[in-house]
Backbone as CSV, one residue per row, in Angstrom:
resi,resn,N_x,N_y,N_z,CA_x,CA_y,CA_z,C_x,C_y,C_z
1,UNK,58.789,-15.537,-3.824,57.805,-14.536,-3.434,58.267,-13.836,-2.155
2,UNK,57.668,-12.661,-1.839,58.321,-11.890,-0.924,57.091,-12.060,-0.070
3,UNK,57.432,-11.689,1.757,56.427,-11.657,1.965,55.490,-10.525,2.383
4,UNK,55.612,-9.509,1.581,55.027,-8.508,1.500,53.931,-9.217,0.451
5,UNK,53.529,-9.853,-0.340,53.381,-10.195,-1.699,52.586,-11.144,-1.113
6,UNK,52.731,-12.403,-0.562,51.844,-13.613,0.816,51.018,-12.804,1.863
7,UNK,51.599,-11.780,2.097,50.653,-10.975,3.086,49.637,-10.491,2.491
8,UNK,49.550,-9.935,1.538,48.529,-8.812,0.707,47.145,-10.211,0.356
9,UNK,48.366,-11.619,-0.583,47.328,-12.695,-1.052,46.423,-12.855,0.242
10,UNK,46.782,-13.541,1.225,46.296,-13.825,2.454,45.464,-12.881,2.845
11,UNK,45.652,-11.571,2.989,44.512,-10.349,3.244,43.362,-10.573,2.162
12,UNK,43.744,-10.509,0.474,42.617,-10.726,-0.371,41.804,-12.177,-0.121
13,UNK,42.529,-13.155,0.255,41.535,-14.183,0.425,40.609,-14.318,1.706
14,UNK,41.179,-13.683,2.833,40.208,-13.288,3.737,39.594,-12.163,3.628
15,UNK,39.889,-11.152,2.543,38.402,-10.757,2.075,37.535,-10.928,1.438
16,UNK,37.862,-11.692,0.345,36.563,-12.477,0.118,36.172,-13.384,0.502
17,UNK,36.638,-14.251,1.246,35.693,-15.077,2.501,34.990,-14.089,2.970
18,UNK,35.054,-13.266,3.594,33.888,-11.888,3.781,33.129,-11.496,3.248
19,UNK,33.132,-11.394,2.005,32.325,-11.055,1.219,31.595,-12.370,0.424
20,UNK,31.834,-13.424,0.420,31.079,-14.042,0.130,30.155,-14.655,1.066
21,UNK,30.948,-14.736,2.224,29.820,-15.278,3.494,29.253,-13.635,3.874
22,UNK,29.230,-12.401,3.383,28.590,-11.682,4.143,28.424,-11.199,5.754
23,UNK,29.750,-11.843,5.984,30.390,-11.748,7.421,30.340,-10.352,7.617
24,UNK,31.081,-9.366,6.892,31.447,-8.248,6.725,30.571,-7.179,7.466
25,UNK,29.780,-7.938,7.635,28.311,-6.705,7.926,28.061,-6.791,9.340
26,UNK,28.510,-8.047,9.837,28.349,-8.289,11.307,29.308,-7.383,11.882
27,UNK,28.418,-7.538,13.472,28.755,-6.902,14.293,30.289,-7.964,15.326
28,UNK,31.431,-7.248,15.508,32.463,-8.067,15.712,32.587,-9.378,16.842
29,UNK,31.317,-9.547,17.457,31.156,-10.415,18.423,30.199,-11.475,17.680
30,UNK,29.537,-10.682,16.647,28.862,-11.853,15.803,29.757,-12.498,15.152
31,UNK,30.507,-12.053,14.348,31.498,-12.403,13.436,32.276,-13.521,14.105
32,UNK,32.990,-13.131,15.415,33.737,-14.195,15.970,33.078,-15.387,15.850
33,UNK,31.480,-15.413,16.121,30.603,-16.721,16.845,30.157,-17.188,15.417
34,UNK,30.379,-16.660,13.958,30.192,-17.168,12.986,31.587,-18.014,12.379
35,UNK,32.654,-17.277,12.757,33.493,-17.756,12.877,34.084,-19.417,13.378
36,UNK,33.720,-19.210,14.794,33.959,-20.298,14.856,32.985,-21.527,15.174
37,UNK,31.695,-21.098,14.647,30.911,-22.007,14.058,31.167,-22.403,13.017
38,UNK,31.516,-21.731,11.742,31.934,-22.638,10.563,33.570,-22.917,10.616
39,UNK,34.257,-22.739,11.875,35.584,-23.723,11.811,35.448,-24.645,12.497
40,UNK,34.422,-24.971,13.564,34.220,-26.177,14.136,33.412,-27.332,12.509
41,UNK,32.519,-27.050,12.283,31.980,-27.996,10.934,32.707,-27.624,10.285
42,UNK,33.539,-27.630,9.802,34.847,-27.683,9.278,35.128,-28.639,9.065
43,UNK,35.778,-28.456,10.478,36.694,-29.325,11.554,35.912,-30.804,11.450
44,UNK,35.078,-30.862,11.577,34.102,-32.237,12.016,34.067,-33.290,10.737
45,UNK,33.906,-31.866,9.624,33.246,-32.819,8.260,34.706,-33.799,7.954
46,UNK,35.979,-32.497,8.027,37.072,-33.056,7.593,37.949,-34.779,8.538
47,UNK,37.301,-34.035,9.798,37.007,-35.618,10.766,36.816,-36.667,10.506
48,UNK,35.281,-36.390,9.732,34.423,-37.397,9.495,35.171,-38.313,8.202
49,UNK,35.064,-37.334,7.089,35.578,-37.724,6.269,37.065,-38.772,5.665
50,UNK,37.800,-38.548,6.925,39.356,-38.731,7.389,39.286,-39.985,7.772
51,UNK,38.082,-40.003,8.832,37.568,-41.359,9.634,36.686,-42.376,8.687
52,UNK,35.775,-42.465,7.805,34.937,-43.049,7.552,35.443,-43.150,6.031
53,UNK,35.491,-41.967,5.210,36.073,-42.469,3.658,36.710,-43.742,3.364
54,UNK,37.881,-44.156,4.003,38.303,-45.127,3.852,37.790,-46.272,4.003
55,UNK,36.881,-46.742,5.259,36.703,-47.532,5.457,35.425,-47.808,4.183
56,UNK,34.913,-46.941,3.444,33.808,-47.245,2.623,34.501,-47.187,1.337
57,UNK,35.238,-46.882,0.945,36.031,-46.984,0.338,36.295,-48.415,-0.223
58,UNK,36.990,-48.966,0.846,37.329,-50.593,1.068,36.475,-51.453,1.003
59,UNK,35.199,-50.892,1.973,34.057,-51.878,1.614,33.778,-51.920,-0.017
60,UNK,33.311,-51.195,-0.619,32.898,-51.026,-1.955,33.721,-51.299,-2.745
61,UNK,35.303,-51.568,-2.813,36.006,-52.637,-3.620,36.121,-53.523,-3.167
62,UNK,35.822,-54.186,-2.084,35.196,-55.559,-1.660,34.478,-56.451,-2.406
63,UNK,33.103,-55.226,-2.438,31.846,-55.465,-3.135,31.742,-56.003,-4.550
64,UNK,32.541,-54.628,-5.372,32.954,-54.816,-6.864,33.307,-55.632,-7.449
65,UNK,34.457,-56.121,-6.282,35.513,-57.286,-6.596,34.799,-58.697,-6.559
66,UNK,33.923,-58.369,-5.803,32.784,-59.949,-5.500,31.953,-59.883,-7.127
67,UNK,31.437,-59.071,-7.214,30.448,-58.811,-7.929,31.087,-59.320,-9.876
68,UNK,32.467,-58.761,-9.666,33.065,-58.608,-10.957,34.048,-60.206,-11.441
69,UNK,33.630,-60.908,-10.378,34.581,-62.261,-10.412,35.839,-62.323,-9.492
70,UNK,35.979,-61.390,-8.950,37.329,-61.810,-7.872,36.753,-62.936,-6.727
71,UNK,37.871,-63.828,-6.714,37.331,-64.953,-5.305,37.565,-63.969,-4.277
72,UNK,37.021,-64.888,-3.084,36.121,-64.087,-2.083,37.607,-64.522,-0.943
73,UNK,38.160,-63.764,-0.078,39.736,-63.639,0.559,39.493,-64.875,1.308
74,UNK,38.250,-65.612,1.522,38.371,-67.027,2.583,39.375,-68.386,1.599
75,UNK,38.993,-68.254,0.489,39.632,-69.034,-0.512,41.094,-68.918,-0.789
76,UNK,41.569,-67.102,-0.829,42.861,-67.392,-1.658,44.057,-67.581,-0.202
């Protein structure tokens, strides 16, 4: 791909992020502060998610594993 061709994609997908959030209509100081309000919760969920998935994750084949007949890790 050329990047004349990545540039144009990249322009169409940040216009419709515009148009679907309706950004478009704001005024350019709003826009910024919408901006980076939804890149901070973003930012946080993908945090969160990064941080905590796993560990529940693990718990809950713990659980399964108890539940489904696996011995319990004090035994093996």
């Amino acid at each position: 791909m050329d990047m004349k061709r990545v540039k144009d994609y990249i322009y169409w997908l940040y216009f419709q992020y515009l148009l679907i959030t309706c950004s478009y209509v704001l005024e350019p100081w709003e826009r910024s502060m919408f901006h980076t309000i939804t890149v901070t919760v973003l930012a946080m969920v993908v945090y969160t998610a990064y941080v905590f998935v796993p560990i529940h994750l693990r718990l809950a084949f713990e659980f399964f594993s108890q539940i489904l007949g696996g011995q319990p890790e004090g035994t093996v």
